mmCIF file of C-alpha atoms in Angstrom:
data_model
loop_
_atom_site.group_PDB
_atom_site.id
_atom_site.type_symbol
_atom_site.label_atom_id
_atom_site.label_comp_id
_atom_site.label_asym_id
_atom_site.label_seq_id
_atom_site.Cartn_x
_atom_site.Cartn_y
_atom_site.Cartn_z
ATOM 1 C CA MET A 100 57.674 68.093 100.588
ATOM 2 C CA LEU A 101 60.872 68.474 98.550
ATOM 3 C CA ILE A 102 59.755 71.933 97.382
ATOM 4 C CA ALA A 103 59.109 72.968 100.985
ATOM 5 C CA PHE A 104 62.533 71.623 102.002
ATOM 6 C CA LEU A 105 64.293 73.482 99.186
ATOM 7 C CA PHE A 106 62.436 76.686 100.036
ATOM 8 C CA ASN A 107 63.442 76.401 103.693
ATOM 9 C CA LEU A 108 67.048 75.697 102.692
ATOM 10 C CA PHE A 109 67.041 78.729 100.379
ATOM 11 C CA PHE A 110 65.545 80.880 103.134
ATOM 12 C CA ILE A 111 68.204 79.711 105.602
ATOM 13 C CA GLN A 112 70.937 80.521 103.074
ATOM 14 C CA ILE A 113 69.559 84.048 102.643
ATOM 15 C CA ILE A 114 69.496 84.594 106.412
ATOM 16 C CA PHE A 115 73.022 83.163 106.782
ATOM 17 C CA THR A 116 74.377 85.423 104.034
ATOM 18 C CA THR A 117 72.665 88.451 105.517
ATOM 19 C CA ILE A 118 74.045 87.795 108.973
ATOM 20 C CA THR A 119 77.600 86.897 107.987
ATOM 21 C CA SER A 120 78.477 89.454 105.314
ATOM 22 C CA ILE A 121 78.262 93.207 104.852
ATOM 23 C CA THR A 122 78.507 95.017 101.511
ATOM 24 C CA TYR A 123 79.667 98.627 101.660
ATOM 25 C CA SER A 124 78.081 100.352 98.672
ATOM 26 C CA CYS A 125 79.935 103.541 97.782
ATOM 27 C CA TRP A 126 78.852 106.875 96.341
ATOM 28 C CA THR A 127 80.436 106.346 92.936
ATOM 29 C CA ASN A 128 80.545 110.070 92.058
ATOM 30 C CA SER A 129 82.835 110.815 94.982
ATOM 31 C CA THR A 130 86.334 112.081 94.156
ATOM 32 C CA CYS A 131 87.802 109.960 96.952
ATOM 33 C CA GLY A 132 87.051 106.937 99.092
ATOM 34 C CA CYS A 133 85.369 104.778 96.437
ATOM 35 C CA SER A 134 86.906 101.921 94.476
ATOM 36 C CA LEU A 135 85.867 100.045 91.351
ATOM 37 C CA ASN A 136 84.091 97.337 93.364
ATOM 38 C CA SER A 137 82.240 97.483 96.681
ATOM 39 C CA ALA A 138 84.002 96.103 99.729
ATOM 40 C CA ILE A 139 82.404 92.932 101.101
ATOM 41 C CA LEU A 140 83.378 91.799 104.578
ATOM 42 C CA THR A 141 82.271 88.677 106.398
ATOM 43 C CA LYS A 142 81.911 88.344 110.141
ATOM 44 C CA ILE A 143 84.458 85.570 110.514
ATOM 45 C CA ILE A 144 87.269 84.901 112.950
ATOM 46 C CA GLY A 145 90.530 86.343 111.686
ATOM 47 C CA GLY A 146 91.062 88.131 108.397
ATOM 48 C CA GLU A 147 89.989 87.232 104.894
ATOM 49 C CA GLU A 148 90.989 87.871 101.315
ATOM 50 C CA ALA A 149 89.850 91.242 100.028
ATOM 51 C CA THR A 150 87.406 91.495 97.135
ATOM 52 C CA MET A 151 89.236 92.286 93.906
ATOM 53 C CA ASN A 152 89.628 96.042 93.253
ATOM 54 C CA SER A 153 87.721 97.018 96.397
ATOM 55 C CA TRP A 154 90.625 98.902 98.001
ATOM 56 C CA GLY A 155 92.040 100.912 95.102
ATOM 57 C CA TRP A 156 94.257 103.087 97.334
ATOM 58 C CA ALA A 157 96.183 100.149 98.804
ATOM 59 C CA VAL A 158 99.834 100.189 97.757
ATOM 60 C CA SER A 159 102.842 97.996 98.438
ATOM 61 C CA ILE A 160 106.020 99.820 99.434
ATOM 62 C CA ARG A 161 109.018 97.814 98.302
ATOM 63 C CA ARG A 162 112.702 97.844 99.064
ATOM 64 C CA ARG A 163 114.791 96.226 96.348
ATOM 65 C CA ASN A 164 111.456 94.913 95.081
ATOM 66 C CA ASN A 165 110.615 93.145 98.363
ATOM 67 C CA HIS A 166 107.423 94.192 100.162
ATOM 68 C CA ILE A 167 108.221 95.987 103.419
ATOM 69 C CA CYS A 168 105.096 98.005 104.242
ATOM 70 C CA GLY A 169 101.694 99.096 103.081
ATOM 71 C CA GLY A 170 100.533 102.591 102.274
ATOM 72 C CA SER A 171 97.576 104.554 100.952
ATOM 73 C CA LEU A 172 97.129 106.742 97.898
ATOM 74 C CA ILE A 173 96.045 110.221 99.005
ATOM 75 C CA SER A 174 96.717 111.683 95.549
ATOM 76 C CA SER A 175 98.067 110.347 92.266
ATOM 77 C CA GLU A 176 101.645 110.973 93.450
ATOM 78 C CA LEU A 177 101.492 110.950 97.273
ATOM 79 C CA ILE A 178 101.472 107.921 99.583
ATOM 80 C CA LEU A 179 100.564 108.074 103.280
ATOM 81 C CA THR A 180 102.405 105.480 105.379
ATOM 82 C CA ALA A 181 104.221 104.921 108.687
ATOM 83 C CA ALA A 182 107.478 106.667 109.546
ATOM 84 C CA HIS A 183 109.042 103.486 110.937
ATOM 85 C CA CYS A 184 108.814 101.945 107.467
ATOM 86 C CA LEU A 185 111.209 104.542 106.059
ATOM 87 C CA VAL A 186 113.637 105.664 108.783
ATOM 88 C CA SER A 187 116.289 103.110 107.799
ATOM 89 C CA VAL A 188 116.176 103.927 104.082
ATOM 90 C CA LYS A 189 119.549 105.261 102.916
ATOM 91 C CA THR A 190 118.979 105.523 99.176
ATOM 92 C CA LEU A 191 115.689 106.412 97.504
ATOM 93 C CA SER A 192 116.629 104.327 94.480
ATOM 94 C CA SER A 193 116.095 101.189 96.580
ATOM 95 C CA LEU A 194 112.412 102.069 97.033
ATOM 96 C CA SER A 195 109.448 101.564 94.730
ATOM 97 C CA VAL A 196 105.674 101.563 95.119
ATOM 98 C CA THR A 197 103.190 99.277 93.353
ATOM 99 C CA ALA A 198 99.436 99.823 93.029
ATOM 100 C CA GLY A 199 96.352 98.453 91.318
ATOM 101 C CA SER A 200 96.639 94.779 92.245
ATOM 102 C CA ASN A 201 95.410 92.579 95.084
ATOM 103 C CA TYR A 202 98.489 90.402 94.627
ATOM 104 C CA LEU A 203 102.107 91.189 95.454
ATOM 105 C CA SER A 204 103.201 88.839 92.685
ATOM 106 C CA ILE A 205 101.195 90.684 90.016
ATOM 107 C CA ILE A 206 102.415 94.207 89.299
ATOM 108 C CA ASN A 207 99.923 96.507 87.614
ATOM 109 C CA GLN A 208 101.610 99.896 88.058
ATOM 110 C CA GLN A 209 104.977 100.580 89.673
ATOM 111 C CA ARG A 210 106.737 103.866 90.391
ATOM 112 C CA SER A 211 110.069 104.908 91.850
ATOM 113 C CA VAL A 212 110.316 107.366 94.748
ATOM 114 C CA SER A 213 111.543 110.954 94.489
ATOM 115 C CA GLU A 214 111.140 112.149 98.104
ATOM 116 C CA ILE A 215 110.160 110.916 101.546
ATOM 117 C CA PHE A 216 108.858 113.146 104.336
ATOM 118 C CA ILE A 217 109.078 111.695 107.839
ATOM 119 C CA HIS A 218 107.304 113.556 110.645
ATOM 120 C CA GLN A 219 109.914 115.787 112.265
ATOM 121 C CA ASN A 220 108.872 114.666 115.756
ATOM 122 C CA TYR A 221 108.746 110.935 115.070
ATOM 123 C CA ASP A 222 110.015 108.961 118.080
ATOM 124 C CA SER A 223 111.355 105.517 117.189
ATOM 125 C CA MET A 224 111.145 104.351 120.823
ATOM 126 C CA THR A 225 107.480 105.178 121.422
ATOM 127 C CA TYR A 226 106.232 105.339 117.811
ATOM 128 C CA ILE A 227 104.690 108.732 118.535
ATOM 129 C CA ASN A 228 104.104 110.625 115.255
ATOM 130 C CA ASP A 229 104.586 107.415 113.270
ATOM 131 C CA ILE A 230 103.514 108.979 109.998
ATOM 132 C CA ALA A 231 105.232 109.783 106.708
ATOM 133 C CA ILE A 232 104.524 110.736 103.103
ATOM 134 C CA ILE A 233 106.158 109.382 99.961
ATOM 135 C CA ARG A 234 106.280 111.460 96.799
ATOM 136 C CA LEU A 235 106.521 109.386 93.636
ATOM 137 C CA SER A 236 108.849 110.209 90.762
ATOM 138 C CA SER A 237 105.811 110.234 88.472
ATOM 139 C CA SER A 238 102.081 110.018 89.095
ATOM 140 C CA PHE A 239 100.107 106.808 88.914
ATOM 141 C CA ASP A 240 97.730 106.580 85.962
ATOM 142 C CA MET A 241 94.396 107.209 87.683
ATOM 143 C CA SER A 242 92.452 106.461 84.502
ATOM 144 C CA ASP A 243 93.095 102.845 85.499
ATOM 145 C CA ARG A 244 89.938 102.153 87.503
ATOM 146 C CA SER A 245 91.676 99.587 89.683
ATOM 147 C CA LEU A 246 93.275 102.589 91.429
ATOM 148 C CA ALA A 247 91.515 105.097 93.682
ATOM 149 C CA ILE A 248 92.313 107.774 96.255
ATOM 150 C CA ILE A 249 91.208 107.460 99.878
ATOM 151 C CA CYS A 250 89.557 110.375 101.688
ATOM 152 C CA LEU A 251 91.401 112.200 104.458
ATOM 153 C CA PRO A 252 89.481 112.646 107.730
ATOM 154 C CA PRO A 253 88.388 115.920 109.302
ATOM 155 C CA SER A 254 90.872 117.520 111.700
ATOM 156 C CA LEU A 255 89.156 116.451 114.897
ATOM 157 C CA LEU A 256 90.842 115.207 118.056
ATOM 158 C CA GLU A 257 88.254 112.516 118.787
ATOM 159 C CA TYR A 258 88.060 110.947 115.350
ATOM 160 C CA PRO A 259 87.099 108.202 115.048
ATOM 161 C CA SER A 260 84.970 107.847 118.158
ATOM 162 C CA ASN A 261 85.227 104.869 120.485
ATOM 163 C CA ASP A 262 83.590 101.583 119.433
ATOM 164 C CA THR A 263 83.467 102.662 115.776
ATOM 165 C CA THR A 264 83.695 99.804 113.275
ATOM 166 C CA VAL A 265 86.892 100.100 111.241
ATOM 167 C CA ILE A 266 88.643 98.023 108.593
ATOM 168 C CA ALA A 267 92.358 97.291 108.314
ATOM 169 C CA ILE A 268 93.998 95.895 105.176
ATOM 170 C CA GLY A 269 97.450 94.664 104.255
ATOM 171 C CA TRP A 270 99.747 92.000 102.868
ATOM 172 C CA GLY A 271 101.224 91.093 106.252
ATOM 173 C CA VAL A 272 101.937 87.603 107.533
ATOM 174 C CA LEU A 273 98.854 85.507 108.263
ATOM 175 C CA SER A 274 100.183 84.334 111.638
ATOM 176 C CA PRO A 275 102.944 85.581 113.957
ATOM 177 C CA THR A 276 104.953 82.390 113.350
ATOM 178 C CA GLU A 277 105.213 83.047 109.609
ATOM 179 C CA LYS A 278 107.941 85.149 108.007
ATOM 180 C CA ILE A 279 106.606 85.543 104.470
ATOM 181 C CA SER A 280 104.004 88.168 103.615
ATOM 182 C CA SER A 281 100.650 87.111 102.211
ATOM 183 C CA ASP A 282 100.611 87.354 98.420
ATOM 184 C CA THR A 283 96.924 88.305 98.557
ATOM 185 C CA LEU A 284 95.591 91.506 100.109
ATOM 186 C CA GLN A 285 93.788 90.716 103.371
ATOM 187 C CA GLN A 286 91.078 92.634 105.229
ATOM 188 C CA VAL A 287 89.804 92.494 108.798
ATOM 189 C CA THR A 288 86.987 94.181 110.723
ATOM 190 C CA LEU A 289 87.912 95.761 114.066
ATOM 191 C CA LYS A 290 86.500 98.140 116.687
ATOM 192 C CA ILE A 291 88.072 101.305 118.081
ATOM 193 C CA VAL A 292 89.059 100.667 121.715
ATOM 194 C CA ALA A 293 88.868 103.615 124.122
ATOM 195 C CA ASN A 294 92.313 104.781 125.206
ATOM 196 C CA THR A 295 91.056 104.963 128.788
ATOM 197 C CA ILE A 296 90.529 101.193 128.873
ATOM 198 C CA SER A 297 93.500 99.436 130.448
ATOM 199 C CA ILE A 298 94.230 97.096 127.514
ATOM 200 C CA CYS A 299 94.795 100.166 125.335
ATOM 201 C CA TYR A 300 96.179 102.542 127.950
ATOM 202 C CA VAL A 301 99.146 100.258 128.705
ATOM 203 C CA LEU A 302 100.128 100.091 125.019
ATOM 204 C CA ILE A 303 99.965 103.694 123.835
ATOM 205 C CA HIS A 304 102.301 106.581 124.634
ATOM 206 C CA ASN A 305 100.177 109.471 123.375
ATOM 207 C CA GLU A 306 96.404 109.321 123.774
ATOM 208 C CA ASN A 307 95.828 112.049 121.212
ATOM 209 C CA GLY A 308 98.089 110.766 118.462
ATOM 210 C CA GLN A 309 97.613 107.016 118.873
ATOM 211 C CA ILE A 310 94.493 104.842 118.831
ATOM 212 C CA CYS A 311 93.806 101.191 119.566
ATOM 213 C CA ALA A 312 91.684 98.820 117.495
ATOM 214 C CA GLY A 313 90.882 95.155 117.968
ATOM 215 C CA VAL A 314 88.174 92.719 118.971
ATOM 216 C CA GLN A 315 87.260 91.271 122.334
ATOM 217 C CA GLY A 316 88.959 87.919 122.757
ATOM 218 C CA GLY A 317 91.561 88.545 120.063
ATOM 219 C CA GLY A 318 91.740 86.583 116.820
ATOM 220 C CA LYS A 319 91.612 89.656 114.557
ATOM 221 C CA ASP A 320 94.530 92.017 114.099
ATOM 222 C CA THR A 321 97.188 93.415 111.824
ATOM 223 C CA CYS A 322 100.641 91.814 111.901
ATOM 224 C CA GLN A 323 104.169 92.082 110.489
ATOM 225 C CA GLY A 324 104.094 93.433 106.943
ATOM 226 C CA ASP A 325 100.840 95.344 107.495
ATOM 227 C CA SER A 326 102.685 98.381 108.895
ATOM 228 C CA GLY A 327 101.933 101.628 107.114
ATOM 229 C CA GLY A 328 98.630 100.368 105.764
ATOM 230 C CA PRO A 329 95.316 102.123 106.399
ATOM 231 C CA LEU A 330 92.793 101.775 109.182
ATOM 232 C CA MET A 331 89.560 102.884 107.511
ATOM 233 C CA MET A 332 86.062 103.996 108.423
ATOM 234 C CA PHE A 333 83.021 104.026 106.121
ATOM 235 C CA SER A 334 81.051 107.268 106.453
ATOM 236 C CA ASN A 335 78.738 109.153 104.091
ATOM 237 C CA LYS A 336 79.091 106.324 101.569
ATOM 238 C CA LYS A 337 82.863 106.632 101.212
ATOM 239 C CA TRP A 338 86.019 105.450 102.959
ATOM 240 C CA TYR A 339 88.208 107.620 105.171
ATOM 241 C CA ILE A 340 91.675 106.775 106.451
ATOM 242 C CA VAL A 341 91.503 107.257 110.223
ATOM 243 C CA GLY A 342 94.648 105.400 111.258
ATOM 244 C CA ILE A 343 97.979 104.046 110.044
ATOM 245 C CA THR A 344 99.103 100.600 111.195
ATOM 246 C CA SER A 345 101.939 101.220 113.652
ATOM 247 C CA TYR A 346 102.693 98.496 116.229
ATOM 248 C CA GLY A 347 101.305 95.995 118.703
ATOM 249 C CA ASP A 348 102.174 93.471 121.379
ATOM 250 C CA GLY A 349 102.129 90.312 119.283
ATOM 251 C CA CYS A 350 99.357 89.669 116.757
ATOM 252 C CA ALA A 351 95.672 88.949 117.423
ATOM 253 C CA LEU A 352 96.244 88.179 121.108
ATOM 254 C CA PRO A 353 93.369 88.436 123.607
ATOM 255 C CA LEU A 354 93.330 91.734 125.527
ATOM 256 C CA SER A 355 95.987 93.199 123.220
ATOM 257 C CA PRO A 356 94.649 95.469 120.454
ATOM 258 C CA GLY A 357 96.814 96.908 117.707
ATOM 259 C CA VAL A 358 98.052 100.495 117.888
ATOM 260 C CA TYR A 359 97.523 102.921 115.013
ATOM 261 C CA THR A 360 98.642 106.480 114.335
ATOM 262 C CA ARG A 361 95.631 108.787 114.475
ATOM 263 C CA VAL A 362 95.538 110.596 111.114
ATOM 264 C CA SER A 363 93.083 113.363 111.994
ATOM 265 C CA ILE A 364 95.482 115.365 114.185
ATOM 266 C CA HIS A 365 98.689 114.850 112.208
ATOM 267 C CA TYR A 366 100.265 117.149 109.690
ATOM 268 C CA VAL A 367 103.486 116.060 108.028
#
């Protein structure tokens, strides 16, 4: 009887694990879009802590050593981020970028900034063309396997397609009432919302250059401090950056998805 009970309990645990978590196994020979460890995401309400070294392209952009925005490694010396993170920067010496750690408080590699390139048509009122590139003063050491480069998407207008599952990551606040960024990298699973649906249409200002992502009923979203970080899609066993965290109306509210810069049609 006890053996039967334990077997049933074990079987239930297997089913529960299968239903509530997804492991994204990467093509390890890829030159981009694969980190040291596979990403594991659970189907829970809200975000969750990211698996260690599963998002090797995630970087923290810092101003006077304080985290201000996220970004993504697209080469050993180039960071893709949001324009609104950088428009107020007066001196490059105040900026630095850290990589290779899930924790803001633990610095693995850190570099100063030599140049910033903000999209020439960025509009600070509408956040249209909210995209920028940072060039580092020296390359990150990519022999450190905790670092990786994310893949850029194809240049297609409708990419990603509506209802695609996407992942957002960042060190932003864990609730809109908080003011301090999370020390631990967080991840959340979202869905692309069609820009023709009213909850997205009322938020965006350019249906080609901006996309919405969220979940029905709210509860999952990016928030302050996540700006500039990647919105990612898993395809062909590797990760592509399809969006850049831009803005939203509050955080994780019902009927209010987040707005992201569509990467596939932008050239900085």
